[in-house]
Amino acid sequence: MFGSRSPSRFSLTLVGAAIALGSLAASADVAARELKVSTVLSDAFPWGQAAQKWADLVEERSDGELTLRVFPNSQLVSGDQTREFSAMRSGLIDLAVGSTINWSPQVPELNLFSLPFLMPDESAVDAITEGEAGELVFQAIESRGVVPLAWGENGFRQLSNSQGVIDEPADLEGLKIRVVGSPLFQDTFSALGANPTQMSWADAKPALTTGAVDGQENPLSVFDVARIDQVGQEHVTLWNYMNDPLIFAANQQVWSTLSDDEKALLRETAVEAGAWEIAMTREQESERLAAIQERGVTVTDLNEEQHEAFVAATEGVYEKWVPRIGEDLVEAARSAIDAR
């Protein structure tokens, strides 16, 4: 009967082809993978550009099989940048290009880079990150559930304010200075006689606009791109009191699901993106300073005697924080700086 006739060989061939195509499509879906990358600043800033550079390199070299989707402005933690490390450790974030400052509440060793006036110049930063101290920092991060892959750099942080020239510690007396959510920053600015006020970057510019705070500290790249001079910050003091290296990193559970080739690709591209971003940040420093001065900002460059007055005023911070960071780590950093 017609209804019970066996399928033709041609029909079976079509069915088999359809199944095969479906299997290939499913395999392609499985093979293609997207990972979420968190960062605090957008690609208008070198920090955000570093994350995007990483994403571009990965997409190019994986032929689209592995993609990184960048979420700037701390979107994945509702704007609270100090929660980024915890969110990555718990699996809410796959990857990040994060700040040593923002991650320091969860990784005390990262406070090394926030010790005031520890690193006098860029060669000192490199001596730490490229040597034993840098390895110890990476070990500390990995012991807390996050895999560090490479270094970047947000740059030396300078001081700005709306009240006047600051060239000695007494000039900071009573000034409300916006700082990030790190107790070490509170202690540093308290030692200098200021009134440190903790707030996220999202809240900082409105506070500067209204005069709720008198000043802030950030790299020149942030001052320049965010046009902080437009909210009354007419005075900048170049004091290089700390540098904020960035860290490319991955959630440990996500990392464990990657193939060896994918791990090698992520690490290789992170190192490349980090080196690219560090070079760009440093090369643009003088250009940014010139642009800031052209906009009428008064720039004070401390001489050696003035600089030493700030160093002396913050010595007490070391007594409290070196034991928390780890005396061996701080000694390794100092030895690397001395030997550079």
Coordinates of C-alpha atoms in Angstrom, one line a residue:
M1 CA 0.0 0.0 0.0
F2 CA 1.1 3.6 -0.6
G3 CA 1.0 4.5 3.0
S4 CA 3.3 1.7 4.1
R5 CA 5.8 2.1 1.3
S6 CA 9.5 2.3 2.5
P7 CA 11.3 5.6 2.2
S8 CA 13.3 6.0 -1.0
R9 CA 17.1 6.1 -0.9
F10 CA 16.9 9.7 -2.0
S11 CA 14.7 10.6 0.9
L12 CA 17.0 8.9 3.4
T13 CA 19.9 10.9 1.9
L14 CA 18.1 14.1 2.4
V15 CA 17.3 13.2 6.0
G16 CA 20.9 12.3 6.7
A17 CA 22.2 15.5 5.2
A18 CA 19.8 17.5 7.3
I19 CA 20.9 15.7 10.4
A20 CA 24.5 16.3 9.5
L21 CA 24.0 20.0 8.9
G22 CA 22.2 20.3 12.2
S23 CA 25.0 18.6 14.0
L24 CA 27.5 20.9 12.4
A25 CA 25.5 23.9 13.4
A26 CA 25.2 22.7 17.0
S27 CA 29.0 22.0 17.0
A28 CA 29.6 25.6 15.8
D29 CA 27.4 27.0 18.6
V30 CA 29.3 25.0 21.2
A31 CA 32.7 26.0 19.7
A32 CA 31.9 29.7 19.7
R33 CA 32.2 31.1 23.2
E34 CA 31.8 34.6 24.6
L35 CA 33.4 35.7 27.8
K36 CA 32.5 38.9 29.8
V37 CA 35.3 41.4 30.5
S38 CA 34.8 43.9 33.3
T39 CA 36.6 47.3 33.4
V40 CA 36.1 50.5 35.3
L41 CA 36.6 53.0 32.5
S42 CA 35.4 53.1 28.9
D43 CA 37.6 53.1 25.8
A44 CA 37.8 56.9 25.9
F45 CA 40.6 56.1 28.5
P46 CA 43.7 54.0 28.1
W47 CA 42.4 51.6 30.7
G48 CA 39.3 50.9 28.7
Q49 CA 41.3 50.8 25.5
A50 CA 43.5 48.0 27.0
A51 CA 40.4 45.8 27.6
Q52 CA 39.2 46.5 24.0
K53 CA 42.6 45.8 22.6
W54 CA 42.6 42.4 24.4
A55 CA 39.2 41.6 23.0
D56 CA 40.2 42.6 19.4
L57 CA 43.4 40.4 19.6
V58 CA 41.5 37.4 20.9
E59 CA 38.8 37.7 18.2
E60 CA 41.3 38.1 15.4
R61 CA 43.5 35.2 16.5
S62 CA 40.7 32.8 17.4
D63 CA 38.9 33.4 14.1
G64 CA 35.8 34.4 16.1
E65 CA 35.6 31.1 18.0
L66 CA 36.4 32.9 21.3
T67 CA 35.1 36.4 21.8
L68 CA 35.5 38.8 24.7
R69 CA 32.6 41.3 25.4
V70 CA 33.8 44.3 27.3
F71 CA 31.5 45.8 29.9
P72 CA 33.0 49.3 30.9
N73 CA 32.0 51.6 33.7
S74 CA 31.8 48.8 36.2
Q75 CA 28.5 47.7 34.7
L76 CA 28.7 44.2 36.0
V77 CA 28.9 45.4 39.6
S78 CA 26.4 48.2 39.3
G79 CA 29.1 50.9 39.3
D80 CA 30.8 49.7 42.6
Q81 CA 34.3 49.2 41.3
T82 CA 35.5 47.8 44.7
R83 CA 33.2 44.8 44.2
E84 CA 34.8 43.7 40.9
F85 CA 37.3 41.3 42.4
S86 CA 34.7 39.6 44.6
A87 CA 32.3 39.3 41.6
M88 CA 35.0 37.7 39.4
R89 CA 36.0 35.3 42.2
S90 CA 32.4 34.2 42.6
G91 CA 31.9 33.7 38.8
L92 CA 29.7 36.7 38.0
I93 CA 32.6 38.1 35.9
D94 CA 34.6 35.9 33.6
L95 CA 37.6 38.2 32.9
A96 CA 38.7 41.7 34.0
V97 CA 41.2 44.4 33.5
G98 CA 41.3 45.6 37.0
S99 CA 43.0 48.1 39.3
T100 CA 45.4 47.1 42.1
I101 CA 43.6 49.8 44.2
N102 CA 40.1 48.4 43.6
W103 CA 41.1 44.8 44.3
S104 CA 43.2 45.6 47.4
P105 CA 40.3 45.2 49.9
Q106 CA 40.2 41.5 48.9
V107 CA 43.9 41.0 48.2
P108 CA 45.9 42.9 50.9
E109 CA 49.2 42.4 49.1
L110 CA 48.0 44.7 46.3
N111 CA 48.3 47.6 48.8
L112 CA 52.0 47.5 48.0
F113 CA 51.4 49.8 45.1
S114 CA 49.4 52.2 47.2
L115 CA 52.2 52.8 49.7
P116 CA 52.9 56.5 49.4
F117 CA 56.0 57.5 47.5
L118 CA 57.4 53.9 47.3
M119 CA 57.9 54.1 43.5
P120 CA 59.7 57.3 42.4
D121 CA 59.5 56.6 38.6
E122 CA 58.5 54.2 35.9
S123 CA 61.6 52.2 36.1
A124 CA 60.8 51.5 39.8
V125 CA 57.3 50.3 38.7
D126 CA 58.8 47.9 36.2
A127 CA 61.4 46.6 38.7
I128 CA 58.5 45.5 40.9
T129 CA 56.1 44.1 38.4
E130 CA 58.9 42.3 36.4
G131 CA 60.7 40.8 39.4
E132 CA 60.2 38.7 42.5
A133 CA 57.7 41.1 44.1
G134 CA 55.5 40.9 41.0
E135 CA 55.5 37.1 41.1
L136 CA 54.6 37.2 44.8
V137 CA 51.7 39.5 44.0
F138 CA 50.4 37.2 41.3
Q139 CA 50.6 34.3 43.6
A140 CA 48.5 36.2 46.2
I141 CA 45.9 36.9 43.6
E142 CA 45.7 33.3 42.4
S143 CA 45.4 32.0 45.9
R144 CA 42.1 33.9 46.1
G145 CA 40.5 32.3 43.2
V146 CA 41.5 34.5 40.3
V147 CA 44.2 33.8 37.7
P148 CA 46.4 36.8 36.9
L149 CA 47.6 36.9 33.3
A150 CA 49.4 40.2 32.6
W151 CA 50.2 43.7 33.8
G152 CA 48.9 47.0 32.5
E153 CA 49.2 50.5 33.9
N154 CA 46.8 53.3 34.9
G155 CA 49.8 55.6 35.6
F156 CA 51.1 57.7 38.4
R157 CA 48.4 59.5 40.3
Q158 CA 48.5 63.3 40.7
L159 CA 46.6 65.6 43.0
S160 CA 44.1 68.2 41.9
N161 CA 42.0 70.7 43.8
S162 CA 39.8 73.8 43.5
Q163 CA 41.2 75.9 46.4
G164 CA 44.8 76.7 45.4
V165 CA 48.4 75.7 45.0
I166 CA 49.5 72.6 47.0
D167 CA 53.2 72.4 47.4
E168 CA 53.5 71.4 51.1
P169 CA 51.5 69.2 53.4
A170 CA 50.1 72.1 55.3
D171 CA 48.2 73.2 52.1
L172 CA 46.1 70.0 52.4
E173 CA 44.9 70.9 55.9
G174 CA 41.1 70.4 56.1
L175 CA 40.6 69.9 52.4
K176 CA 38.0 67.3 51.4
I177 CA 39.7 65.0 49.0
R178 CA 37.8 62.3 47.1
V179 CA 39.6 58.9 47.4
V180 CA 38.8 55.4 46.3
G181 CA 37.5 52.7 48.7
S182 CA 40.8 51.7 50.2
P183 CA 41.6 52.3 53.9
L184 CA 45.2 52.9 53.0
F185 CA 44.1 56.0 51.0
Q186 CA 42.2 57.2 54.1
D187 CA 45.3 56.9 56.2
T188 CA 47.6 58.6 53.7
F189 CA 45.5 61.7 53.3
S190 CA 44.6 61.8 57.0
A191 CA 48.4 61.8 57.7
L192 CA 48.7 64.8 55.4
G193 CA 46.0 66.7 57.3
A194 CA 43.3 66.4 54.6
N195 CA 39.7 65.1 55.1
P196 CA 39.6 62.0 52.8
T197 CA 36.1 61.3 51.4
Q198 CA 35.5 57.8 50.0
M199 CA 33.3 57.6 46.9
S200 CA 33.1 55.7 43.6
W201 CA 34.3 57.3 40.3
A202 CA 30.6 57.5 39.2
D203 CA 29.9 59.8 42.2
A204 CA 33.2 61.7 42.1
K205 CA 32.5 64.2 39.2
P206 CA 29.1 65.3 40.5
A207 CA 30.7 65.8 44.0
L208 CA 33.4 68.0 42.4
T209 CA 30.8 69.9 40.5
T210 CA 28.8 70.8 43.5
G211 CA 31.8 71.5 45.7
A212 CA 31.0 68.6 48.1
V213 CA 34.7 67.7 47.8
D214 CA 37.6 70.1 47.1
G215 CA 39.9 67.8 45.3
Q216 CA 40.8 64.3 44.0
E217 CA 43.7 62.2 42.9
N218 CA 44.0 60.4 39.6
P219 CA 46.4 59.9 36.6
L220 CA 46.6 62.7 34.2
S221 CA 44.9 60.6 31.6
V222 CA 41.7 60.5 33.7
F223 CA 42.0 64.2 34.5
D224 CA 42.4 65.1 30.8
V225 CA 39.8 62.8 29.2
A226 CA 37.2 63.4 31.9
R227 CA 37.9 67.2 31.7
I228 CA 38.0 67.5 35.5
D229 CA 39.2 71.1 35.0
Q230 CA 35.7 71.9 33.9
V231 CA 34.3 71.2 37.4
G232 CA 36.6 73.6 39.3
Q233 CA 39.8 71.6 39.5
E234 CA 42.0 74.4 38.5
H235 CA 45.2 73.3 40.4
V236 CA 47.2 70.1 39.8
T237 CA 50.2 69.0 41.9
L238 CA 52.6 66.6 40.2
W239 CA 53.8 64.4 43.1
N240 CA 53.9 60.8 41.7
Y241 CA 52.8 59.6 45.1
M242 CA 51.7 56.2 43.8
N243 CA 51.3 54.2 40.6
D244 CA 48.3 52.0 39.8
P245 CA 49.3 49.0 37.8
L246 CA 46.4 47.2 36.1
I247 CA 46.0 43.4 36.0
F248 CA 44.5 41.3 33.3
A249 CA 42.9 38.3 35.0
A250 CA 40.4 35.4 34.7
N251 CA 38.0 33.7 37.1
Q252 CA 39.6 30.4 38.2
Q253 CA 36.5 28.2 37.3
V254 CA 36.2 29.7 33.9
W255 CA 39.9 29.3 33.3
S256 CA 39.7 25.6 34.2
T257 CA 37.1 25.0 31.4
L258 CA 39.3 26.4 28.7
S259 CA 41.5 24.3 26.5
D260 CA 45.3 24.6 26.6
D261 CA 45.2 26.5 23.3
E262 CA 42.5 28.9 24.6
K263 CA 44.5 29.5 27.8
A264 CA 47.7 30.2 25.8
L265 CA 45.8 32.6 23.5
L266 CA 44.2 34.6 26.4
R267 CA 47.5 34.9 28.2
E268 CA 49.5 35.8 25.1
T269 CA 47.0 38.5 24.0
A270 CA 46.7 39.8 27.6
V271 CA 50.5 40.3 27.7
E272 CA 50.5 42.0 24.3
A273 CA 47.6 44.3 25.1
G274 CA 49.1 45.2 28.5
A275 CA 52.5 46.1 27.0
W276 CA 50.7 48.1 24.3
E277 CA 48.7 50.0 26.9
I278 CA 51.6 50.7 29.2
A279 CA 53.7 52.2 26.4
M280 CA 50.7 54.3 25.2
T281 CA 50.0 55.6 28.7
R282 CA 53.6 56.6 29.3
E283 CA 54.1 58.1 25.9
Q284 CA 51.0 60.3 26.2
E285 CA 51.9 61.7 29.6
S286 CA 53.7 64.9 28.4
E287 CA 51.1 65.5 25.7
R288 CA 48.3 65.3 28.3
L289 CA 50.1 67.6 30.7
A290 CA 50.6 70.2 27.9
A291 CA 46.9 70.0 27.0
I292 CA 45.9 70.5 30.7
Q293 CA 48.1 73.5 31.0
E294 CA 46.8 75.0 27.8
R295 CA 43.3 74.9 29.3
G296 CA 44.5 77.3 32.1
V297 CA 45.2 74.8 34.9
T298 CA 48.0 75.8 37.3
V299 CA 50.5 72.9 37.4
T300 CA 52.9 72.6 40.4
D301 CA 55.9 70.3 40.0
L302 CA 57.4 69.6 43.4
N303 CA 61.1 70.1 43.8
E304 CA 63.2 67.6 45.8
E305 CA 62.8 69.4 49.1
Q306 CA 59.1 69.8 48.7
H307 CA 58.7 66.2 47.7
E308 CA 60.6 65.0 50.8
A309 CA 58.3 66.9 53.1
F310 CA 55.3 64.8 51.8
V311 CA 57.4 61.7 52.1
A312 CA 58.2 62.5 55.7
A313 CA 54.6 63.3 56.6
T314 CA 53.4 59.9 55.4
E315 CA 56.1 57.7 57.1
G316 CA 53.6 56.6 59.7
V317 CA 51.5 54.9 57.0
Y318 CA 54.2 52.3 56.5
E319 CA 54.3 51.4 60.2
K320 CA 50.6 50.4 60.0
W321 CA 50.5 48.9 56.5
V322 CA 53.7 47.0 55.9
P323 CA 52.7 44.2 58.3
R324 CA 49.3 43.9 56.5
I325 CA 50.9 43.8 53.1
G326 CA 53.7 41.5 54.1
E327 CA 57.2 42.5 55.2
D328 CA 58.8 40.0 52.8
L329 CA 56.9 41.4 49.8
V330 CA 57.7 45.0 50.7
E331 CA 61.3 44.2 51.2
A332 CA 61.4 42.4 47.8
A333 CA 59.9 45.5 46.2
R334 CA 62.4 47.8 47.9
S335 CA 65.3 45.6 46.9
A336 CA 64.1 45.6 43.3
I337 CA 63.9 49.4 43.2
D338 CA 67.3 49.8 44.7
A339 CA 68.9 47.4 42.2
R340 CA 67.3 48.8 39.1

